[in-house]
Amino acid sequence: MFRIDRLRALAAVATCGSIARAAETLHLTASGVSQQLAKLDRETGHRLLEPDGRGVRLTHAGRVLANHAHRILADLAEAEADLAGLDQEVLGPLRIGGVGSAVRALLPDVLATLLAEHPHLEPSVADGEAVDLMPRLLDGHFDLLLIESWDNLPTPLPEGLRLRTVVAEDVLVAVPENHPSAGADAIALAELAGTPWASCPPGTAPYDALVQAARAAGTEPKVRYALAEHFTQLSMVQKGLAVALLPEMSCRRGTPGVRFLPSRPALRREIKAAWLVGTPAVRACVTEIETRATAR
């Protein structure tokens, strides 16, 4: 277990570029910082700094641990802010943007709970794709986003965002119950060459993730039905018109005429909460989303 004060010393050296400047930032002596780093060397079993002229620089191991240290310290700061905000009143506008599946699966219960507890909160919600929503978060139009990121096609995110993964789920292939592979335990995307697909429109993350996964399997998906709503895609599968690649939260188990199969290779999707300013309303909403997502 690494002590926080030693991780903080390493992060400060990584940021400031020298032990002396890190010591000034931390209000410590240079020898005190050096002692902390020497102890961290012993704890990790790696040399974290090496001489660089009259100064020092991080080794590869030092850079790896410093990156983790920055994230850990940011999470601790966020936790302190969350606790400090517990006694603050949650009120006023809370403008949320999100991908449709996350909005549908998570937000109705979350907002109902928040409004029951905080009647002066004024939430508003708009759905859309991350590529369209992100600029509106950065320019202050939104306070909080729920964005998706597929493991085979991660969503690029700008610096400066606070992020929290609230859902990590499998992505399944929905096939008609009379499909030749409907009784299998899993289905390879290569088996679906030439099969019509229902998917979100071109340019969206789900469409791009499908194309990327299919091409990696040596096929080109034939997207015949470009439909923004997962449930509309599912209706096409139900009638035997197409197959679809759906995140687990959009898979209606027990849908007549449909089987949901894991894909080979396996695919996963994350829903991330993203925000710039951690207001009491944003923090309360993120906490409630995490609670609901964990209980699903």
mmCIF file with all atom_site columns, C-alpha atoms in Angstrom, residues 99-188:
data_model
loop_
_atom_site.group_PDB
_atom_site.id
_atom_site.type_symbol
_atom_site.label_atom_id
_atom_site.label_alt_id
_atom_site.label_comp_id
_atom_site.label_asym_id
_atom_site.label_entity_id
_atom_site.label_seq_id
_atom_site.pdbx_PDB_ins_code
_atom_site.Cartn_x
_atom_site.Cartn_y
_atom_site.Cartn_z
_atom_site.occupancy
_atom_site.B_iso_or_equiv
_atom_site.pdbx_formal_charge
_atom_site.auth_seq_id
_atom_site.auth_comp_id
_atom_site.auth_asym_id
_atom_site.auth_atom_id
_atom_site.pdbx_PDB_model_num
ATOM 1  C CA . VAL A 1 99  ? -26.979 9.128   -25.091 1.00 0.00 ? 99  VAL A CA 1
ATOM 2  C CA . GLY A 1 100 ? -30.528 7.864   -25.463 1.00 0.00 ? 100 GLY A CA 1
ATOM 3  C CA . SER A 1 101 ? -30.058 4.423   -23.920 1.00 0.00 ? 101 SER A CA 1
ATOM 4  C CA . ALA A 1 102 ? -28.473 5.822   -20.749 1.00 0.00 ? 102 ALA A CA 1
ATOM 5  C CA . VAL A 1 103 ? -31.077 8.575   -20.469 1.00 0.00 ? 103 VAL A CA 1
ATOM 6  C CA . ARG A 1 104 ? -33.885 6.018   -20.765 1.00 0.00 ? 104 ARG A CA 1
ATOM 7  C CA . ALA A 1 105 ? -32.396 3.399   -18.435 1.00 0.00 ? 105 ALA A CA 1
ATOM 8  C CA . LEU A 1 106 ? -30.978 5.620   -15.681 1.00 0.00 ? 106 LEU A CA 1
ATOM 9  C CA . LEU A 1 107 ? -32.349 9.130   -15.527 1.00 0.00 ? 107 LEU A CA 1
ATOM 10 C CA . PRO A 1 108 ? -36.125 8.770   -14.885 1.00 0.00 ? 108 PRO A CA 1
ATOM 11 C CA . ASP A 1 109 ? -35.629 7.043   -11.511 1.00 0.00 ? 109 ASP A CA 1
ATOM 12 C CA . VAL A 1 110 ? -32.632 9.228   -10.671 1.00 0.00 ? 110 VAL A CA 1
ATOM 13 C CA . LEU A 1 111 ? -34.464 12.479  -11.310 1.00 0.00 ? 111 LEU A CA 1
ATOM 14 C CA . ALA A 1 112 ? -37.607 11.306  -9.511  1.00 0.00 ? 112 ALA A CA 1
ATOM 15 C CA . THR A 1 113 ? -35.524 10.529  -6.418  1.00 0.00 ? 113 THR A CA 1
ATOM 16 C CA . LEU A 1 114 ? -33.588 13.795  -6.586  1.00 0.00 ? 114 LEU A CA 1
ATOM 17 C CA . LEU A 1 115 ? -36.743 15.887  -6.973  1.00 0.00 ? 115 LEU A CA 1
ATOM 18 C CA . ALA A 1 116 ? -38.386 14.130  -4.027  1.00 0.00 ? 116 ALA A CA 1
ATOM 19 C CA . GLU A 1 117 ? -35.344 14.973  -1.885  1.00 0.00 ? 117 GLU A CA 1
ATOM 20 C CA . HIS A 1 118 ? -34.571 18.380  -3.397  1.00 0.00 ? 118 HIS A CA 1
ATOM 21 C CA . PRO A 1 119 ? -37.807 20.010  -4.596  1.00 0.00 ? 119 PRO A CA 1
ATOM 22 C CA . HIS A 1 120 ? -36.027 23.221  -5.632  1.00 0.00 ? 120 HIS A CA 1
ATOM 23 C CA . LEU A 1 121 ? -33.888 21.400  -8.189  1.00 0.00 ? 121 LEU A CA 1
ATOM 24 C CA . GLU A 1 122 ? -34.776 22.231  -11.820 1.00 0.00 ? 122 GLU A CA 1
ATOM 25 C CA . PRO A 1 123 ? -33.525 19.412  -14.085 1.00 0.00 ? 123 PRO A CA 1
ATOM 26 C CA . SER A 1 124 ? -33.695 19.403  -17.853 1.00 0.00 ? 124 SER A CA 1
ATOM 27 C CA . VAL A 1 125 ? -32.572 16.633  -20.203 1.00 0.00 ? 125 VAL A CA 1
ATOM 28 C CA . ALA A 1 126 ? -31.643 16.372  -23.889 1.00 0.00 ? 126 ALA A CA 1
ATOM 29 C CA . ASP A 1 127 ? -30.423 13.244  -25.633 1.00 0.00 ? 127 ASP A CA 1
ATOM 30 C CA . GLY A 1 128 ? -27.869 13.010  -28.417 1.00 0.00 ? 128 GLY A CA 1
ATOM 31 C CA . GLU A 1 129 ? -24.453 11.732  -29.402 1.00 0.00 ? 129 GLU A CA 1
ATOM 32 C CA . ALA A 1 130 ? -21.274 12.580  -27.509 1.00 0.00 ? 130 ALA A CA 1
ATOM 33 C CA . VAL A 1 131 ? -19.767 14.272  -30.567 1.00 0.00 ? 131 VAL A CA 1
ATOM 34 C CA . ASP A 1 132 ? -22.653 16.780  -30.535 1.00 0.00 ? 132 ASP A CA 1
ATOM 35 C CA . LEU A 1 133 ? -23.083 17.063  -26.768 1.00 0.00 ? 133 LEU A CA 1
ATOM 36 C CA . MET A 1 134 ? -19.452 17.571  -25.756 1.00 0.00 ? 134 MET A CA 1
ATOM 37 C CA . PRO A 1 135 ? -19.013 21.083  -27.237 1.00 0.00 ? 135 PRO A CA 1
ATOM 38 C CA . ARG A 1 136 ? -22.171 22.139  -25.390 1.00 0.00 ? 136 ARG A CA 1
ATOM 39 C CA . LEU A 1 137 ? -20.716 20.907  -22.097 1.00 0.00 ? 137 LEU A CA 1
ATOM 40 C CA . LEU A 1 138 ? -17.500 22.828  -22.734 1.00 0.00 ? 138 LEU A CA 1
ATOM 41 C CA . ASP A 1 139 ? -19.340 26.049  -23.562 1.00 0.00 ? 139 ASP A CA 1
ATOM 42 C CA . GLY A 1 140 ? -21.535 25.804  -20.461 1.00 0.00 ? 140 GLY A CA 1
ATOM 43 C CA . HIS A 1 141 ? -24.804 24.782  -22.104 1.00 0.00 ? 141 HIS A CA 1
ATOM 44 C CA . PHE A 1 142 ? -24.827 21.500  -20.118 1.00 0.00 ? 142 PHE A CA 1
ATOM 45 C CA . ASP A 1 143 ? -23.780 20.801  -16.539 1.00 0.00 ? 143 ASP A CA 1
ATOM 46 C CA . LEU A 1 144 ? -23.458 17.025  -16.875 1.00 0.00 ? 144 LEU A CA 1
ATOM 47 C CA . LEU A 1 145 ? -23.209 14.485  -19.683 1.00 0.00 ? 145 LEU A CA 1
ATOM 48 C CA . LEU A 1 146 ? -23.765 10.734  -19.857 1.00 0.00 ? 146 LEU A CA 1
ATOM 49 C CA . ILE A 1 147 ? -21.600 9.559   -22.739 1.00 0.00 ? 147 ILE A CA 1
ATOM 50 C CA . GLU A 1 148 ? -20.810 6.122   -24.120 1.00 0.00 ? 148 GLU A CA 1
ATOM 51 C CA . SER A 1 149 ? -17.425 4.638   -24.910 1.00 0.00 ? 149 SER A CA 1
ATOM 52 C CA . TRP A 1 150 ? -17.038 1.267   -26.651 1.00 0.00 ? 150 TRP A CA 1
ATOM 53 C CA . ASP A 1 151 ? -13.981 -0.804  -25.802 1.00 0.00 ? 151 ASP A CA 1
ATOM 54 C CA . ASN A 1 152 ? -13.044 -1.292  -29.452 1.00 0.00 ? 152 ASN A CA 1
ATOM 55 C CA . LEU A 1 153 ? -13.540 2.413   -30.231 1.00 0.00 ? 153 LEU A CA 1
ATOM 56 C CA . PRO A 1 154 ? -13.005 4.583   -27.120 1.00 0.00 ? 154 PRO A CA 1
ATOM 57 C CA . THR A 1 155 ? -14.551 8.044   -27.209 1.00 0.00 ? 155 THR A CA 1
ATOM 58 C CA . PRO A 1 156 ? -11.849 10.766  -27.307 1.00 0.00 ? 156 PRO A CA 1
ATOM 59 C CA . LEU A 1 157 ? -12.322 13.195  -24.424 1.00 0.00 ? 157 LEU A CA 1
ATOM 60 C CA . PRO A 1 158 ? -10.863 16.681  -23.929 1.00 0.00 ? 158 PRO A CA 1
ATOM 61 C CA . GLU A 1 159 ? -8.550  17.529  -21.046 1.00 0.00 ? 159 GLU A CA 1
ATOM 62 C CA . GLY A 1 160 ? -10.010 19.051  -17.915 1.00 0.00 ? 160 GLY A CA 1
ATOM 63 C CA . LEU A 1 161 ? -13.141 16.912  -17.592 1.00 0.00 ? 161 LEU A CA 1
ATOM 64 C CA . ARG A 1 162 ? -14.082 15.122  -14.413 1.00 0.00 ? 162 ARG A CA 1
ATOM 65 C CA . LEU A 1 163 ? -15.094 11.588  -15.360 1.00 0.00 ? 163 LEU A CA 1
ATOM 66 C CA . ARG A 1 164 ? -16.699 8.696   -13.577 1.00 0.00 ? 164 ARG A CA 1
ATOM 67 C CA . THR A 1 165 ? -17.636 5.349   -15.119 1.00 0.00 ? 165 THR A CA 1
ATOM 68 C CA . VAL A 1 166 ? -21.172 4.620   -13.908 1.00 0.00 ? 166 VAL A CA 1
ATOM 69 C CA . VAL A 1 167 ? -21.965 1.569   -16.054 1.00 0.00 ? 167 VAL A CA 1
ATOM 70 C CA . ALA A 1 168 ? -19.749 -1.082  -17.648 1.00 0.00 ? 168 ALA A CA 1
ATOM 71 C CA . GLU A 1 169 ? -21.765 -3.615  -19.595 1.00 0.00 ? 169 GLU A CA 1
ATOM 72 C CA . ASP A 1 170 ? -21.565 -6.326  -22.215 1.00 0.00 ? 170 ASP A CA 1
ATOM 73 C CA . VAL A 1 171 ? -22.662 -5.689  -25.789 1.00 0.00 ? 171 VAL A CA 1
ATOM 74 C CA . LEU A 1 172 ? -24.788 -8.479  -27.246 1.00 0.00 ? 172 LEU A CA 1
ATOM 75 C CA . VAL A 1 173 ? -25.912 -9.531  -30.712 1.00 0.00 ? 173 VAL A CA 1
ATOM 76 C CA . ALA A 1 174 ? -29.699 -9.668  -31.084 1.00 0.00 ? 174 ALA A CA 1
ATOM 77 C CA . VAL A 1 175 ? -30.733 -12.292 -33.643 1.00 0.00 ? 175 VAL A CA 1
ATOM 78 C CA . PRO A 1 176 ? -34.141 -13.629 -34.717 1.00 0.00 ? 176 PRO A CA 1
ATOM 79 C CA . GLU A 1 177 ? -35.059 -16.833 -32.901 1.00 0.00 ? 177 GLU A CA 1
ATOM 80 C CA . ASN A 1 178 ? -35.046 -18.746 -36.210 1.00 0.00 ? 178 ASN A CA 1
ATOM 81 C CA . HIS A 1 179 ? -31.480 -17.672 -37.038 1.00 0.00 ? 179 HIS A CA 1
ATOM 82 C CA . PRO A 1 180 ? -29.155 -20.670 -37.562 1.00 0.00 ? 180 PRO A CA 1
ATOM 83 C CA . SER A 1 181 ? -26.981 -19.577 -34.621 1.00 0.00 ? 181 SER A CA 1
ATOM 84 C CA . ALA A 1 182 ? -29.842 -18.652 -32.275 1.00 0.00 ? 182 ALA A CA 1
ATOM 85 C CA . GLY A 1 183 ? -29.230 -21.707 -30.129 1.00 0.00 ? 183 GLY A CA 1
ATOM 86 C CA . ALA A 1 184 ? -25.482 -21.102 -29.745 1.00 0.00 ? 184 ALA A CA 1
ATOM 87 C CA . ASP A 1 185 ? -23.776 -19.817 -26.607 1.00 0.00 ? 185 ASP A CA 1
ATOM 88 C CA . ALA A 1 186 ? -22.112 -17.002 -28.571 1.00 0.00 ? 186 ALA A CA 1
ATOM 89 C CA . ILE A 1 187 ? -21.847 -15.788 -32.139 1.00 0.00 ? 187 ILE A CA 1
ATOM 90 C CA . ALA A 1 188 ? -18.833 -14.687 -34.168 1.00 0.00 ? 188 ALA A CA 1
#
